[in-house]
Amino acid sequence: MSGTSSMIVTGLTAAALATVGFLGHQAAANVPPGLRHPASGAAAAVRQALPDMDRPTALPVRSGTGERVVYSLKGDRVWLVEAGDKVSRTFGVSPGTVDPARGTYRVTSRSGAVTGSDGVPVEHVVRFTGVDGTAIGFSAAVDGSAPVLDPQERTGGIRETRADGAAMWKFATIGRTVVVVP
């Protein structure tokens, strides 16, 4: 009797492992391309991206491919890039006191309306990373004001106008690529 029981348990265990393996394979095969990790060479390409100083609103070269948000740290500028590297919108922003590292990220969370880390009510919050506990993302002040930065405070909000915030909100859904360039 114990031999039969152990054979049943072994059979059930094998069936369970096969099922889990099959489901894992199916899940991996059906991940949308936009949510897959970038290739290992992508980070190196991002480090090489430089804004065109003769044309400050031009999309930085080597700033990734496909639909994405490109954010220039030095230029304090954002580009919303559609398929085929077509820029649908570009605009200036006011950064917080904490900058994200250069690299490729994904939009991880969004909030329609919250209070910013500086105490100002903001809307259309699109977060894509964090630095030492400070959330980094794009937002627009409800009153349309630019941030008043205190260098002693850690703020990760990258402020945009309300119109630009609405465009970002529509474009930068969960999983959208965000490329941060120098």
Short mmCIF file of C-alpha atoms in Angstrom, two decimals:
data_model
loop_
_atom_site.label_atom_id
_atom_site.label_comp_id
_atom_site.label_asym_id
_atom_site.label_seq_id
_atom_site.Cartn_x
_atom_site.Cartn_y
_atom_site.Cartn_z
CA MET A 1 0.00 0.00 0.00
CA SER A 2 2.81 2.42 0.86
CA GLY A 3 4.41 1.72 -2.54
CA THR A 4 1.19 2.71 -4.31
CA SER A 5 0.87 5.90 -2.24
CA SER A 6 4.41 6.98 -3.01
CA MET A 7 3.83 6.35 -6.73
CA ILE A 8 0.69 8.50 -6.60
CA VAL A 9 2.53 11.31 -4.79
CA THR A 10 5.42 11.09 -7.26
CA GLY A 11 3.00 11.20 -10.20
CA LEU A 12 1.11 14.18 -8.78
CA THR A 13 4.37 16.01 -8.05
CA ALA A 14 5.62 15.42 -11.58
CA ALA A 15 2.30 16.60 -13.02
CA ALA A 16 2.38 19.74 -10.83
CA LEU A 17 5.97 20.56 -11.87
CA ALA A 18 5.11 20.06 -15.53
CA THR A 19 2.08 22.34 -15.17
CA VAL A 20 4.10 25.07 -13.41
CA GLY A 21 6.82 24.81 -16.06
CA PHE A 22 4.27 25.04 -18.87
CA LEU A 23 2.51 28.05 -17.29
CA GLY A 24 5.86 29.79 -16.68
CA HIS A 25 6.82 29.26 -20.30
CA GLN A 26 3.44 30.62 -21.47
CA ALA A 27 3.79 33.69 -19.24
CA ALA A 28 7.32 34.42 -20.48
CA ALA A 29 6.28 33.98 -24.10
CA ASN A 30 3.36 36.41 -23.75
CA VAL A 31 5.09 39.36 -22.04
CA PRO A 32 4.35 42.49 -24.09
CA PRO A 33 7.53 43.75 -25.80
CA GLY A 34 7.26 47.12 -24.02
CA LEU A 35 7.60 45.46 -20.61
CA ARG A 36 10.64 43.31 -21.35
CA HIS A 37 13.98 44.40 -19.97
CA PRO A 38 16.20 46.25 -22.44
CA ALA A 39 19.20 44.49 -23.91
CA SER A 40 22.41 44.76 -21.91
CA GLY A 41 23.89 47.18 -24.47
CA ALA A 42 20.98 49.63 -24.12
CA ALA A 43 22.36 51.25 -20.96
CA ALA A 44 25.69 51.92 -22.66
CA ALA A 45 23.89 53.54 -25.59
CA VAL A 46 21.95 55.79 -23.22
CA ARG A 47 25.16 56.95 -21.54
CA GLN A 48 26.37 58.11 -24.95
CA ALA A 49 23.24 60.18 -25.71
CA LEU A 50 23.95 63.88 -25.90
CA PRO A 51 21.61 66.75 -26.62
CA ASP A 52 22.23 68.73 -29.80
CA MET A 53 23.42 72.09 -28.43
CA ASP A 54 22.77 73.81 -31.78
CA ARG A 55 19.14 72.65 -31.65
CA PRO A 56 18.17 72.34 -27.97
CA THR A 57 14.68 71.04 -28.76
CA ALA A 58 15.99 68.29 -31.08
CA LEU A 59 15.59 64.73 -29.82
CA PRO A 60 18.94 63.64 -28.35
CA VAL A 61 20.81 61.15 -30.53
CA ARG A 62 21.11 57.61 -29.18
CA SER A 63 18.19 58.16 -26.79
CA GLY A 64 16.64 54.76 -27.39
CA THR A 65 14.14 53.43 -29.89
CA GLY A 66 10.40 52.92 -30.08
CA GLU A 67 7.68 54.71 -28.14
CA ARG A 68 9.25 56.36 -25.11
CA VAL A 69 9.62 59.40 -22.90
CA VAL A 70 13.08 60.99 -23.11
CA TYR A 71 14.19 63.23 -20.24
CA SER A 72 17.37 65.34 -20.52
CA LEU A 73 19.00 66.14 -17.18
CA LYS A 74 21.15 68.98 -18.52
CA GLY A 75 18.52 70.39 -20.85
CA ASP A 76 15.59 70.14 -18.38
CA ARG A 77 13.53 68.98 -21.36
CA VAL A 78 11.19 66.09 -22.15
CA TRP A 79 10.28 64.49 -25.48
CA LEU A 80 7.25 62.25 -26.00
CA VAL A 81 8.38 59.95 -28.81
CA GLU A 82 5.99 57.84 -30.87
CA ALA A 83 6.84 54.91 -33.13
CA GLY A 84 9.38 55.70 -35.84
CA ASP A 85 11.15 58.28 -33.61
CA LYS A 86 8.38 60.82 -34.30
CA VAL A 87 8.35 63.45 -31.55
CA SER A 88 4.72 64.22 -30.73
CA ARG A 89 5.59 66.83 -28.10
CA THR A 90 8.62 68.39 -26.41
CA PHE A 91 8.62 70.77 -23.47
CA GLY A 92 10.77 72.23 -20.74
CA VAL A 93 10.48 71.05 -17.14
CA SER A 94 11.60 72.14 -13.68
CA PRO A 95 13.51 69.34 -11.94
CA GLY A 96 13.37 68.48 -8.26
CA THR A 97 16.43 68.41 -6.03
CA VAL A 98 17.06 64.68 -6.61
CA ASP A 99 17.92 63.54 -10.15
CA PRO A 100 17.49 60.01 -11.45
CA ALA A 101 20.56 58.23 -12.78
CA ARG A 102 20.99 58.10 -16.54
CA GLY A 103 19.44 54.95 -17.95
CA THR A 104 16.29 53.24 -19.13
CA TYR A 105 13.26 52.85 -16.85
CA ARG A 106 9.59 51.93 -17.05
CA VAL A 107 6.60 53.87 -15.71
CA THR A 108 5.79 52.02 -12.49
CA SER A 109 2.90 53.99 -11.01
CA ARG A 110 0.58 56.91 -11.67
CA SER A 111 -1.67 59.10 -9.53
CA GLY A 112 -4.34 61.46 -10.78
CA ALA A 113 -3.98 63.92 -7.91
CA VAL A 114 -1.77 63.94 -4.79
CA THR A 115 0.23 66.35 -2.67
CA GLY A 116 3.81 66.69 -3.92
CA SER A 117 6.82 66.17 -1.67
CA ASP A 118 7.06 69.97 -1.46
CA GLY A 119 3.50 70.22 -0.09
CA VAL A 120 1.96 71.55 -3.34
CA PRO A 121 -1.14 69.79 -4.77
CA VAL A 122 -0.11 68.13 -8.06
CA GLU A 123 -1.89 66.19 -10.78
CA HIS A 124 -1.02 63.71 -13.52
CA VAL A 125 1.82 62.13 -11.53
CA VAL A 126 3.83 59.62 -13.58
CA ARG A 127 6.52 57.84 -11.51
CA PHE A 128 9.36 55.84 -13.02
CA THR A 129 12.05 55.30 -10.36
CA GLY A 130 13.26 56.23 -6.90
CA VAL A 131 16.54 57.39 -5.39
CA ASP A 132 17.25 56.54 -1.75
CA GLY A 133 13.56 56.55 -0.83
CA THR A 134 12.64 59.61 -2.92
CA ALA A 135 10.14 58.87 -5.69
CA ILE A 136 11.07 60.32 -9.07
CA GLY A 137 8.40 61.25 -11.58
CA PHE A 138 6.69 63.89 -13.66
CA SER A 139 3.82 66.03 -12.34
CA ALA A 140 2.03 69.33 -12.78
CA ALA A 141 1.13 71.74 -9.98
CA VAL A 142 -2.64 72.24 -9.85
CA ASP A 143 -2.13 75.98 -9.40
CA GLY A 144 0.30 76.04 -12.36
CA SER A 145 3.24 77.16 -10.24
CA ALA A 146 6.85 76.14 -10.66
CA PRO A 147 8.47 74.49 -7.67
CA VAL A 148 10.31 76.57 -5.11
CA LEU A 149 13.27 74.36 -4.33
CA ASP A 150 14.94 74.12 -0.98
CA PRO A 151 18.28 72.33 -1.54
CA GLN A 152 17.95 70.82 1.94
CA GLU A 153 14.69 69.04 0.97
CA ARG A 154 14.71 65.88 -1.13
CA THR A 155 12.14 66.32 -3.90
CA GLY A 156 11.84 64.06 -6.91
CA GLY A 157 9.03 65.80 -8.73
CA ILE A 158 9.90 66.91 -12.25
CA ARG A 159 7.36 69.69 -12.79
CA GLU A 160 5.69 70.44 -16.07
CA THR A 161 2.86 72.79 -17.06
CA ARG A 162 -0.69 71.52 -16.68
CA ALA A 163 -1.06 71.17 -20.47
CA ASP A 164 2.22 69.24 -20.72
CA GLY A 165 1.19 67.17 -17.69
CA ALA A 166 -2.07 66.20 -19.41
CA ALA A 167 -0.13 65.14 -22.52
CA MET A 168 2.33 63.12 -20.39
CA TRP A 169 -0.56 61.48 -18.53
CA LYS A 170 -2.16 60.36 -21.79
CA PHE A 171 1.14 59.11 -23.27
CA ALA A 172 3.06 57.62 -20.32
CA THR A 173 0.94 54.69 -19.19
CA ILE A 174 2.18 51.90 -16.91
CA GLY A 175 5.11 50.11 -18.52
CA ARG A 176 6.02 52.94 -20.94
CA THR A 177 9.77 53.33 -21.39
CA VAL A 178 11.43 56.42 -19.87
CA VAL A 179 14.99 57.15 -21.03
CA VAL A 180 17.03 59.55 -18.92
CA VAL A 181 19.94 61.13 -20.82
CA PRO A 182 22.63 63.55 -19.66
#
